[in-house]
Amino acid sequence: MTRLATPPHHGGLLAVQPLRHKRCAACRRGPLSMLVLEDGAPRCLECADLGHLVFLPRGDTALTRRSREESTLSAVVVRYNRRKSRYERQGVLVEEAALARAEARCLADAEARRRRRARDAKRRAAEDVRFTEAFAAEILRLFPGCPVERALAVAAHASLRGSGRVGRTAAGRALTESAVVSAVVAGVRHVDTPYDQLLMSGVPRYEARRRIARTVEAVLRGWEAGVEIRLTG
């Protein structure tokens, strides 16, 4: 009884999940999975007038808080942790109807969050479309000979949300010329030259870039001059 006699108490009702088999001091029912201490003696929940309450394990902070708000009568449930030498909160006892009302409130919030996420996703998608179109338009302004589908492809690749690519940098979002040109160069490098094959064959990256530099420059100069140039590796 020494450990059961000293659980923490900060106001309100407290129930204990005992580590050892305990019987109710009043009705002798046992072993008890949960008890209340009255003057140091264990009482079952029925004898403590808490038998109508249901146990809500810890884990969902919002549900726990709302259940206690909705419940006229409630109790905190603790259990002694031998390794840490302290009592730890395990959950709460609340009225079943109160728990149902709290669950309904949480479900309503979850639905509201789902709808908000859907609205935010739709808004971000629209923003991404507008930005990709603006990025592609800037590519075509700088490189009028670039095929429209290539400009859109480069813009979509460079501006993919969460990718960390040039289109998502501050310079990219500002549509600076250096950022746009960098995205176009990368697109030409991977599509119009044997750059990827060189890398796959073991050629170091800087050496591979040196080998395809003239091809990249030729494509860019042609696009700048309004000439559509298509090359294959």
Backbone as CSV, one residue per row, in Angstrom:
resi,resn,N_x,N_y,N_z,CA_x,CA_y,CA_z,C_x,C_y,C_z
1,MET,0.809,-1.209,0.000,0.000,0.000,0.000,0.844,1.262,0.000
2,THR,2.172,1.170,0.205,2.970,2.382,0.321,2.942,3.193,-0.958
3,ARG,3.072,2.504,-2.101,3.060,3.238,-3.359,1.664,3.747,-3.686
4,LEU,0.657,2.929,-3.414,-0.702,3.353,-3.705,-1.114,4.534,-2.835
5,ALA,-0.465,4.705,-1.706,-0.868,5.766,-0.789,-0.332,7.131,-1.208
6,THR,0.580,7.191,-2.207,1.203,8.471,-2.535,1.149,8.826,-4.013
7,PRO,0.037,8.595,-4.707,-0.028,9.073,-6.093,-0.155,10.588,-6.115
8,PRO,0.273,11.241,-7.201,0.183,12.706,-7.252,-1.268,13.142,-7.257
9,HIS,-1.522,14.286,-6.672,-2.894,14.774,-6.631,-2.870,16.295,-6.771
10,HIS,-3.414,16.786,-7.871,-3.393,18.219,-8.139,-4.811,18.764,-8.257
11,GLY,-5.723,18.196,-7.514,-7.111,18.624,-7.594,-7.895,17.726,-8.520
12,GLY,-9.177,17.527,-8.230,-10.000,16.647,-9.036,-9.863,15.209,-8.595
13,LEU,-10.631,14.342,-9.209,-10.627,12.925,-8.854,-9.475,12.202,-9.536
14,LEU,-8.979,11.179,-8.852,-7.835,10.422,-9.348,-8.112,8.933,-9.228
15,ALA,-7.840,8.191,-10.283,-7.947,6.736,-10.271,-6.574,6.144,-10.572
16,VAL,-6.323,4.942,-10.050,-5.008,4.315,-10.179,-5.147,2.961,-10.843
17,GLN,-4.239,2.685,-11.789,-4.096,1.338,-12.348,-3.015,0.639,-11.533
18,PRO,-3.375,-0.279,-10.635,-2.378,-0.870,-9.722,-1.453,-1.843,-10.454
19,LEU,-0.236,-1.941,-9.948,0.726,-2.890,-10.504,0.527,-4.281,-9.923
20,ARG,0.005,-4.347,-8.701,-0.235,-5.633,-8.049,-1.732,-5.873,-7.910
21,HIS,-2.088,-7.121,-7.699,-3.496,-7.461,-7.517,-4.030,-6.802,-6.246
22,LYS,-5.079,-6.059,-6.421,-5.714,-5.399,-5.287,-7.204,-5.709,-5.281
23,ARG,-7.771,-5.746,-4.062,-9.208,-5.959,-3.906,-9.837,-4.722,-3.263
24,CYS,-11.097,-4.535,-3.590,-11.827,-3.407,-3.020,-11.981,-3.610,-1.517
25,ALA,-11.641,-2.590,-0.730,-11.745,-2.686,0.720,-13.197,-2.730,1.185
26,ALA,-14.130,-2.327,0.293,-15.544,-2.313,0.681,-16.258,-3.587,0.272
27,CYS,-16.224,-3.906,-1.024,-16.987,-5.060,-1.516,-16.120,-6.291,-1.729
28,ARG,-14.816,-6.159,-1.569,-13.852,-7.242,-1.731,-13.746,-7.745,-3.161
29,ARG,-14.282,-7.001,-4.087,-14.168,-7.386,-5.495,-12.713,-7.216,-5.926
30,GLY,-12.244,-8.121,-6.817,-10.872,-8.019,-7.301,-10.486,-9.233,-8.129
31,PRO,-9.313,-9.234,-8.702,-8.360,-8.114,-8.668,-8.869,-6.931,-9.492
32,LEU,-8.509,-5.739,-9.085,-9.019,-4.522,-9.698,-8.067,-4.023,-10.787
33,SER,-8.621,-3.724,-11.937,-7.808,-3.130,-13.002,-7.659,-1.635,-12.797
34,MET,-8.562,-1.066,-12.005,-8.531,0.356,-11.718,-9.195,0.578,-10.360
35,LEU,-8.659,1.497,-9.582,-9.210,1.717,-8.242,-9.074,3.185,-7.852
36,VAL,-9.783,3.522,-6.805,-9.695,4.851,-6.203,-9.283,4.676,-4.757
37,LEU,-8.389,5.527,-4.286,-7.942,5.457,-2.894,-8.778,6.398,-2.036
38,GLU,-9.364,5.849,-0.987,-10.100,6.645,-0.009,-9.496,6.375,1.355
39,ASP,-8.854,7.398,1.933,-8.156,7.241,3.220,-7.112,6.134,3.154
40,GLY,-6.457,6.013,1.968,-5.407,5.024,1.800,-5.894,3.638,1.479
41,ALA,-7.222,3.416,1.466,-7.775,2.088,1.175,-8.307,2.057,-0.248
42,PRO,-8.061,0.939,-0.980,-8.528,0.857,-2.361,-10.034,0.636,-2.438
43,ARG,-10.673,1.317,-3.341,-12.093,1.135,-3.623,-12.249,0.882,-5.117
44,CYS,-13.102,-0.052,-5.470,-13.396,-0.266,-6.894,-14.178,0.932,-7.406
45,LEU,-14.261,1.051,-8.711,-14.949,2.199,-9.288,-16.420,2.217,-8.924
46,GLU,-17.025,1.058,-8.805,-18.443,0.995,-8.442,-18.654,1.557,-7.040
47,CYS,-17.835,1.139,-6.111,-17.982,1.608,-4.733,-17.610,3.086,-4.606
48,ALA,-16.765,3.563,-5.537,-16.375,4.974,-5.518,-17.331,5.836,-6.337
49,ASP,-18.449,5.223,-6.800,-19.465,5.923,-7.597,-18.919,6.434,-8.928
50,LEU,-17.941,5.713,-9.478,-17.379,6.074,-10.789,-17.567,4.948,-11.807
51,GLY,-18.356,3.942,-11.438,-18.499,2.769,-12.294,-19.176,3.051,-13.622
52,HIS,-19.903,4.159,-13.715,-20.595,4.481,-14.972,-19.694,5.206,-15.966
53,LEU,-18.499,5.539,-15.549,-17.579,6.249,-16.434,-16.841,5.272,-17.350
54,VAL,-16.388,5.766,-18.494,-15.614,4.949,-19.442,-14.191,5.482,-19.508
55,PHE,-13.270,4.591,-19.813,-11.854,4.946,-19.843,-11.456,5.415,-21.229
56,LEU,-10.843,6.584,-21.296,-10.299,7.133,-22.540,-8.785,7.179,-22.406
57,PRO,-8.050,6.301,-23.126,-6.586,6.308,-23.019,-5.999,7.630,-23.499
58,ARG,-4.820,7.941,-22.987,-4.130,9.149,-23.424,-3.707,9.001,-24.887
59,GLY,-3.387,10.114,-25.510,-2.902,10.064,-26.886,-3.521,11.121,-27.779
60,ASP,-4.833,11.336,-27.592,-5.511,12.348,-28.388,-5.829,13.521,-27.470
61,THR,-4.988,14.538,-27.521,-5.114,15.664,-26.593,-6.444,16.387,-26.750
62,ALA,-6.836,16.634,-27.997,-8.080,17.369,-28.231,-9.288,16.583,-27.737
63,LEU,-9.304,15.274,-28.011,-10.425,14.446,-27.570,-10.482,14.381,-26.050
64,THR,-9.336,14.245,-25.404,-9.301,14.210,-23.945,-9.816,15.519,-23.355
65,ARG,-9.332,16.625,-23.875,-9.748,17.924,-23.344,-11.245,18.124,-23.517
66,ARG,-11.757,17.807,-24.680,-13.177,18.014,-24.938,-14.048,17.041,-24.143
67,SER,-13.559,15.828,-23.952,-14.316,14.860,-23.158,-14.484,15.351,-21.733
68,ARG,-13.422,15.917,-21.162,-13.512,16.434,-19.800,-14.395,17.674,-19.748
69,GLU,-14.354,18.474,-20.812,-15.236,19.641,-20.862,-16.706,19.225,-20.900
70,GLU,-16.987,18.147,-21.624,-18.369,17.703,-21.800,-18.879,16.885,-20.613
71,SER,-17.950,16.362,-19.815,-18.323,15.433,-18.748,-18.512,16.157,-17.417
72,THR,-19.654,15.962,-16.789,-19.897,16.547,-15.472,-18.964,15.949,-14.434
73,LEU,-18.721,14.643,-14.559,-17.853,13.924,-13.628,-16.727,13.266,-14.416
74,SER,-15.495,13.416,-13.945,-14.352,12.798,-14.626,-13.238,12.549,-13.628
75,ALA,-12.295,11.706,-14.008,-11.156,11.404,-13.137,-9.931,11.136,-13.996
76,VAL,-8.791,11.576,-13.512,-7.520,11.296,-14.182,-7.040,9.913,-13.750
77,VAL,-6.533,9.117,-14.680,-6.047,7.761,-14.399,-4.521,7.748,-14.477
78,VAL,-3.871,7.221,-13.427,-2.406,7.161,-13.396,-1.945,5.736,-13.094
79,ARG,-0.675,5.474,-13.401,-0.063,4.174,-13.080,1.386,4.428,-12.673
80,TYR,1.861,3.657,-11.726,3.223,3.843,-11.238,4.228,3.206,-12.200
81,ASN,5.278,3.981,-12.553,6.350,3.491,-13.402,7.551,3.189,-12.514
82,ARG,7.841,1.898,-12.320,8.928,1.504,-11.415,10.277,2.030,-11.907
83,ARG,10.502,1.963,-13.219,11.797,2.370,-13.761,12.049,3.851,-13.515
84,LYS,11.017,4.673,-13.663,11.174,6.116,-13.480,10.811,6.577,-12.070
85,SER,10.306,5.638,-11.251,9.934,5.936,-9.859,8.955,7.103,-9.771
86,ARG,7.916,7.014,-10.580,6.906,8.072,-10.538,5.606,7.563,-11.150
87,TYR,4.522,8.247,-10.809,3.237,7.945,-11.423,3.132,8.685,-12.759
88,GLU,2.545,8.019,-13.726,2.379,8.620,-15.048,0.924,8.554,-15.478
89,ARG,0.487,9.575,-16.139,-0.900,9.658,-16.585,-1.169,8.657,-17.701
90,GLN,-2.271,7.935,-17.582,-2.638,6.921,-18.569,-3.868,7.308,-19.380
91,GLY,-4.657,8.229,-18.866,-5.867,8.620,-19.570,-6.846,9.242,-18.594
92,VAL,-8.112,9.216,-18.958,-9.145,9.797,-18.098,-10.384,8.908,-18.095
93,LEU,-11.151,9.042,-17.041,-12.472,8.435,-16.969,-13.500,9.542,-17.189
94,VAL,-14.394,9.334,-18.138,-15.404,10.344,-18.452,-16.747,9.661,-18.687
95,GLU,-17.794,10.459,-18.718,-19.119,9.927,-19.020,-19.179,9.516,-20.480
96,GLU,-19.847,8.407,-20.745,-19.910,7.876,-22.103,-20.553,8.862,-23.067
97,ALA,-21.630,9.513,-22.632,-22.293,10.493,-23.489,-21.373,11.673,-23.777
98,ALA,-20.583,12.042,-22.788,-19.643,13.145,-22.970,-18.574,12.776,-23.999
99,LEU,-18.108,11.534,-23.923,-17.121,11.067,-24.890,-17.702,11.086,-26.300
100,ALA,-18.954,10.682,-26.439,-19.600,10.691,-27.757,-19.703,12.110,-28.304
101,ARG,-20.067,13.058,-27.436,-20.160,14.446,-27.882,-18.785,14.986,-28.276
102,ALA,-17.774,14.635,-27.486,-16.413,15.089,-27.791,-15.925,14.511,-29.114
103,GLU,-16.240,13.235,-29.347,-15.852,12.608,-30.612,-16.525,13.301,-31.785
104,ALA,-17.792,13.676,-31.618,-18.509,14.370,-32.688,-17.856,15.717,-32.982
105,ARG,-17.439,16.420,-31.932,-16.765,17.702,-32.127,-15.442,17.528,-32.855
106,CYS,-14.704,16.501,-32.482,-13.411,16.249,-33.133,-13.598,15.845,-34.589
107,LEU,-14.628,15.043,-34.863,-14.896,14.657,-36.246,-15.268,15.869,-37.078
108,ALA,-16.037,16.776,-36.495,-16.400,17.997,-37.218,-15.159,18.822,-37.526
109,ASP,-14.251,18.892,-36.560,-12.998,19.612,-36.789,-12.163,18.933,-37.863
110,ALA,-12.121,17.599,-37.824,-11.340,16.853,-38.818,-11.890,17.100,-40.220
111,GLU,-13.217,17.132,-40.328,-13.834,17.407,-41.628,-13.517,18.835,-42.073
112,ALA,-13.547,19.765,-41.122,-13.213,21.149,-41.458,-11.770,21.259,-41.923
113,ARG,-10.865,20.526,-41.239,-9.457,20.537,-41.648,-9.287,19.910,-43.020
114,ARG,-10.027,18.823,-43.274,-9.932,18.186,-44.581,-10.374,19.133,-45.690
115,ARG,-11.468,19.832,-45.443,-11.955,20.780,-46.445,-10.975,21.929,-46.646
116,ARG,-10.386,22.395,-45.533,-9.406,23.470,-45.650,-8.181,23.004,-46.429
117,ARG,-7.722,21.772,-46.147,-6.579,21.243,-46.899,-6.906,21.140,-48.389
118,ALA,-8.140,20.715,-48.692,-8.542,20.607,-50.093,-8.554,21.975,-50.754
119,ARG,-9.079,22.982,-50.027,-9.093,24.338,-50.579,-7.674,24.855,-50.780
120,ASP,-6.801,24.594,-49.791,-5.415,25.052,-49.902,-4.700,24.367,-51.059
121,ALA,-4.965,23.067,-51.232,-4.333,22.333,-52.336,-4.799,22.879,-53.680
122,LYS,-6.091,23.187,-53.772,-6.628,23.751,-55.012,-6.024,25.118,-55.291
123,ARG,-5.889,25.930,-54.235,-5.290,27.254,-54.402,-3.831,27.140,-54.827
124,ARG,-3.079,26.222,-54.182,-1.672,26.059,-54.552,-1.527,25.558,-55.974
125,ALA,-2.421,24.652,-56.376,-2.364,24.132,-57.746,-2.591,25.251,-58.745
126,ALA,-3.557,26.131,-58.458,-3.820,27.260,-59.364,-2.625,28.198,-59.402
127,GLU,-2.013,28.439,-58.240,-0.822,29.287,-58.194,0.314,28.673,-58.994
128,ASP,0.462,27.352,-58.882,1.524,26.666,-59.616,1.308,26.772,-61.122
129,VAL,0.063,26.633,-61.563,-0.240,26.749,-62.992,0.108,28.142,-63.489
130,ARG,-0.305,29.159,-62.738,-0.024,30.540,-63.146,1.478,30.807,-63.185
131,PHE,2.188,30.296,-62.169,3.623,30.529,-62.140,4.332,29.796,-63.270
132,THR,3.928,28.549,-63.533,4.529,27.796,-64.638,4.300,28.507,-65.958
133,GLU,3.102,29.023,-66.168,2.808,29.755,-67.398,3.656,31.020,-67.502
134,ALA,3.835,31.717,-66.379,4.663,32.924,-66.388,6.122,32.572,-66.661
135,PHE,6.581,31.472,-66.084,7.956,31.027,-66.293,8.169,30.658,-67.760
136,ALA,7.198,29.936,-68.328,7.293,29.552,-69.744,7.261,30.777,-70.640
137,ALA,6.434,31.762,-70.301,6.367,32.986,-71.104,7.693,33.715,-71.087
138,GLU,8.368,33.713,-69.942,9.675,34.373,-69.856,10.718,33.609,-70.661
139,ILE,10.617,32.275,-70.659,11.523,31.482,-71.511,11.339,31.872,-72.968
140,LEU,10.102,31.964,-73.407,9.819,32.287,-74.808,10.211,33.715,-75.141
141,ARG,10.178,34.602,-74.161,10.627,35.970,-74.419,12.129,36.002,-74.651
142,LEU,12.857,35.250,-73.828,14.316,35.221,-73.968,14.764,34.338,-75.123
143,PHE,13.994,33.279,-75.391,14.365,32.317,-76.441,13.149,32.103,-77.356
144,PRO,12.856,33.055,-78.229,11.653,32.960,-79.071,11.629,31.744,-79.995
145,GLY,12.792,31.139,-80.238,12.824,29.962,-81.096,12.553,28.669,-80.348
146,CYS,12.433,28.730,-79.045,12.179,27.529,-78.245,10.760,27.041,-78.511
147,PRO,10.576,25.772,-78.812,9.220,25.246,-79.004,8.371,25.475,-77.749
148,VAL,7.124,25.805,-77.954,6.247,26.117,-76.829,6.158,24.943,-75.852
149,GLU,6.049,23.720,-76.409,5.926,22.567,-75.515,7.196,22.358,-74.683
150,ARG,8.349,22.707,-75.255,9.605,22.593,-74.505,9.660,23.654,-73.410
151,ALA,9.220,24.856,-73.734,9.209,25.923,-72.729,8.318,25.537,-71.558
152,LEU,7.149,24.981,-71.844,6.235,24.559,-70.781,6.833,23.424,-69.960
153,ALA,7.508,22.491,-70.648,8.115,21.358,-69.949,9.240,21.825,-69.032
154,VAL,10.089,22.724,-69.532,11.180,23.251,-68.713,10.626,24.011,-67.514
155,ALA,9.610,24.829,-67.764,9.011,25.617,-66.688,8.379,24.714,-65.634
156,ALA,7.664,23.688,-66.050,7.013,22.783,-65.108,8.049,22.038,-64.279
157,HIS,9.128,21.604,-64.931,10.173,20.872,-64.214,10.886,21.784,-63.222
158,ALA,11.225,22.987,-63.653,12.009,23.893,-62.808,11.209,24.426,-61.633
159,SER,9.892,24.530,-61.795,9.076,25.174,-60.770,8.264,24.193,-59.931
160,LEU,8.580,22.899,-60.005,7.833,21.914,-59.243,7.936,22.213,-57.758
161,ARG,6.779,22.340,-57.092,6.742,22.694,-55.675,7.448,21.637,-54.834
162,GLY,8.312,22.081,-53.953,9.017,21.186,-53.054,10.243,20.519,-53.660
163,SER,10.551,20.832,-54.918,11.676,20.174,-55.583,13.019,20.793,-55.245
164,GLY,13.020,22.059,-54.845,14.267,22.747,-54.581,14.986,23.177,-55.852
165,ARG,14.314,23.030,-57.006,14.942,23.414,-58.274,14.941,24.925,-58.433
166,VAL,15.577,25.378,-59.506,15.816,26.810,-59.673,14.526,27.627,-59.674
167,GLY,13.455,27.064,-60.178,12.199,27.800,-60.222,11.604,28.054,-58.853
168,ARG,12.038,27.289,-57.833,11.516,27.471,-56.476,12.415,28.356,-55.628
169,THR,13.557,28.783,-56.184,14.426,29.699,-55.453,13.844,31.104,-55.507
170,ALA,14.409,32.004,-54.695,13.944,33.389,-54.703,14.134,34.005,-56.083
171,ALA,15.286,33.700,-56.720,15.545,34.239,-58.063,14.564,33.664,-59.066
172,GLY,14.248,32.382,-58.924,13.301,31.760,-59.840,11.910,32.332,-59.699
173,ARG,11.467,32.506,-58.439,10.124,33.065,-58.221,10.032,34.493,-58.738
174,ALA,11.189,35.198,-58.722,11.211,36.561,-59.250,11.385,36.589,-60.765
175,LEU,11.522,35.411,-61.373,11.703,35.286,-62.833,12.906,36.100,-63.318
176,THR,14.001,36.024,-62.553,15.208,36.707,-62.997,15.762,36.003,-64.235
177,GLU,16.450,36.754,-65.062,16.967,36.181,-66.309,17.936,35.043,-66.029
178,SER,18.785,35.196,-65.000,19.768,34.153,-64.711,19.085,32.846,-64.329
179,ALA,18.009,32.932,-63.552,17.299,31.732,-63.143,16.616,31.066,-64.320
180,VAL,15.996,31.853,-65.187,15.305,31.296,-66.355,16.304,30.653,-67.298
181,VAL,17.414,31.338,-67.565,18.434,30.784,-68.457,19.002,29.492,-67.862
182,SER,19.227,29.467,-66.558,19.751,28.271,-65.907,18.813,27.092,-66.110
183,ALA,17.508,27.318,-65.994,16.536,26.245,-66.197,16.548,25.761,-67.634
184,VAL,16.666,26.686,-68.585,16.684,26.307,-70.002,17.950,25.516,-70.320
185,VAL,19.074,25.966,-69.808,20.336,25.254,-70.036,20.239,23.821,-69.525
186,ALA,19.677,23.651,-68.336,19.527,22.309,-67.781,18.631,21.454,-68.667
187,GLY,17.540,22.049,-69.164,16.642,21.308,-70.036,17.312,20.874,-71.320
188,VAL,18.067,21.785,-71.924,18.782,21.456,-73.175,19.825,20.381,-72.909
189,ARG,20.514,20.506,-71.805,21.583,19.566,-71.457,21.041,18.129,-71.390
190,HIS,19.885,17.952,-70.770,19.354,16.608,-70.564,18.576,16.080,-71.766
191,VAL,18.008,16.961,-72.583,17.147,16.513,-73.690,17.867,16.514,-75.031
192,ASP,18.698,17.505,-75.277,19.264,17.697,-76.612,20.710,17.271,-76.749
193,THR,21.292,16.689,-75.723,22.689,16.260,-75.784,22.813,14.865,-75.180
194,PRO,23.959,14.212,-75.392,24.176,12.882,-74.790,24.682,12.963,-73.354
195,TYR,24.365,14.061,-72.673,24.876,14.287,-71.314,24.540,13.133,-70.369
196,ASP,23.287,12.717,-70.358,22.888,11.652,-69.435,23.620,10.347,-69.733
197,GLN,23.782,10.042,-71.036,24.499,8.824,-71.407,25.960,8.884,-70.969
198,LEU,26.560,10.076,-71.071,27.949,10.227,-70.638,28.074,9.959,-69.136
199,LEU,27.130,10.493,-68.377,27.170,10.257,-66.941,27.013,8.775,-66.622
200,MET,26.087,8.121,-67.316,25.852,6.706,-67.085,27.052,5.850,-67.462
201,SER,27.855,6.329,-68.404,29.039,5.557,-68.825,30.239,5.821,-67.932
202,GLY,30.064,6.670,-66.923,31.143,6.899,-65.963,31.943,8.157,-66.185
203,VAL,31.570,8.972,-67.158,32.290,10.220,-67.397,31.987,11.184,-66.252
204,PRO,33.012,11.781,-65.646,32.777,12.740,-64.563,31.873,13.883,-65.031
205,ARG,31.116,14.432,-64.104,30.107,15.434,-64.437,30.717,16.649,-65.145
206,TYR,31.801,17.188,-64.602,32.383,18.386,-65.221,32.925,18.100,-66.616
207,GLU,33.478,16.895,-66.786,33.978,16.515,-68.109,32.819,16.335,-69.075
208,ALA,31.730,15.729,-68.604,30.554,15.549,-69.450,29.990,16.904,-69.876
209,ARG,29.965,17.850,-68.968,29.472,19.183,-69.312,30.387,19.863,-70.329
210,ARG,31.683,19.661,-70.188,32.626,20.250,-71.151,32.382,19.706,-72.553
211,ARG,32.127,18.401,-72.644,31.945,17.772,-73.954,30.679,18.257,-74.664
212,ILE,29.642,18.565,-73.912,28.374,18.938,-74.559,28.148,20.452,-74.573
213,ALA,29.147,21.218,-74.099,28.986,22.669,-73.981,28.672,23.330,-75.323
214,ARG,29.355,22.924,-76.397,29.142,23.547,-77.703,27.728,23.266,-78.213
215,THR,27.247,22.067,-77.985,25.897,21.722,-78.423,24.859,22.566,-77.688
216,VAL,25.045,22.695,-76.394,24.128,23.520,-75.603,24.150,24.951,-76.107
217,GLU,25.344,25.483,-76.348,25.469,26.863,-76.818,24.804,27.043,-78.176
218,ALA,24.940,26.046,-79.047,24.331,26.138,-80.375,22.809,26.188,-80.287
219,VAL,22.251,25.364,-79.418,20.792,25.357,-79.254,20.319,26.695,-78.686
220,LEU,21.011,27.192,-77.675,20.601,28.457,-77.057,20.697,29.616,-78.039
221,ARG,21.781,29.671,-78.825,21.937,30.761,-79.795,20.852,30.690,-80.863
222,GLY,20.539,29.471,-81.284,19.481,29.327,-82.276,18.140,29.773,-81.736
223,TRP,17.822,29.388,-80.507,16.551,29.787,-79.903,16.499,31.296,-79.665
224,GLU,17.646,31.873,-79.304,17.673,33.319,-79.106,17.404,34.062,-80.416
225,ALA,17.874,33.466,-81.504,17.686,34.086,-82.816,16.324,33.774,-83.417
226,GLY,15.515,33.039,-82.700,14.182,32.706,-83.197,14.161,31.489,-84.074
227,VAL,15.214,30.685,-84.036,15.299,29.488,-84.860,15.031,28.269,-83.994
228,GLU,14.073,27.437,-84.397,13.775,26.224,-83.652,14.782,25.166,-84.020
229,ILE,15.553,24.715,-83.038,16.614,23.735,-83.271,16.325,22.514,-82.434
230,ARG,16.333,21.367,-83.052,16.164,20.116,-82.344,17.359,19.222,-82.631
231,LEU,18.015,18.786,-81.570,19.176,17.918,-81.701,18.944,16.658,-80.890
232,THR,19.566,15.611,-81.288,19.547,14.376,-80.491,20.978,13.966,-80.242
233,GLY,21.161,13.290,-79.109,22.520,12.893,-78.723,23.094,11.884,-79.642
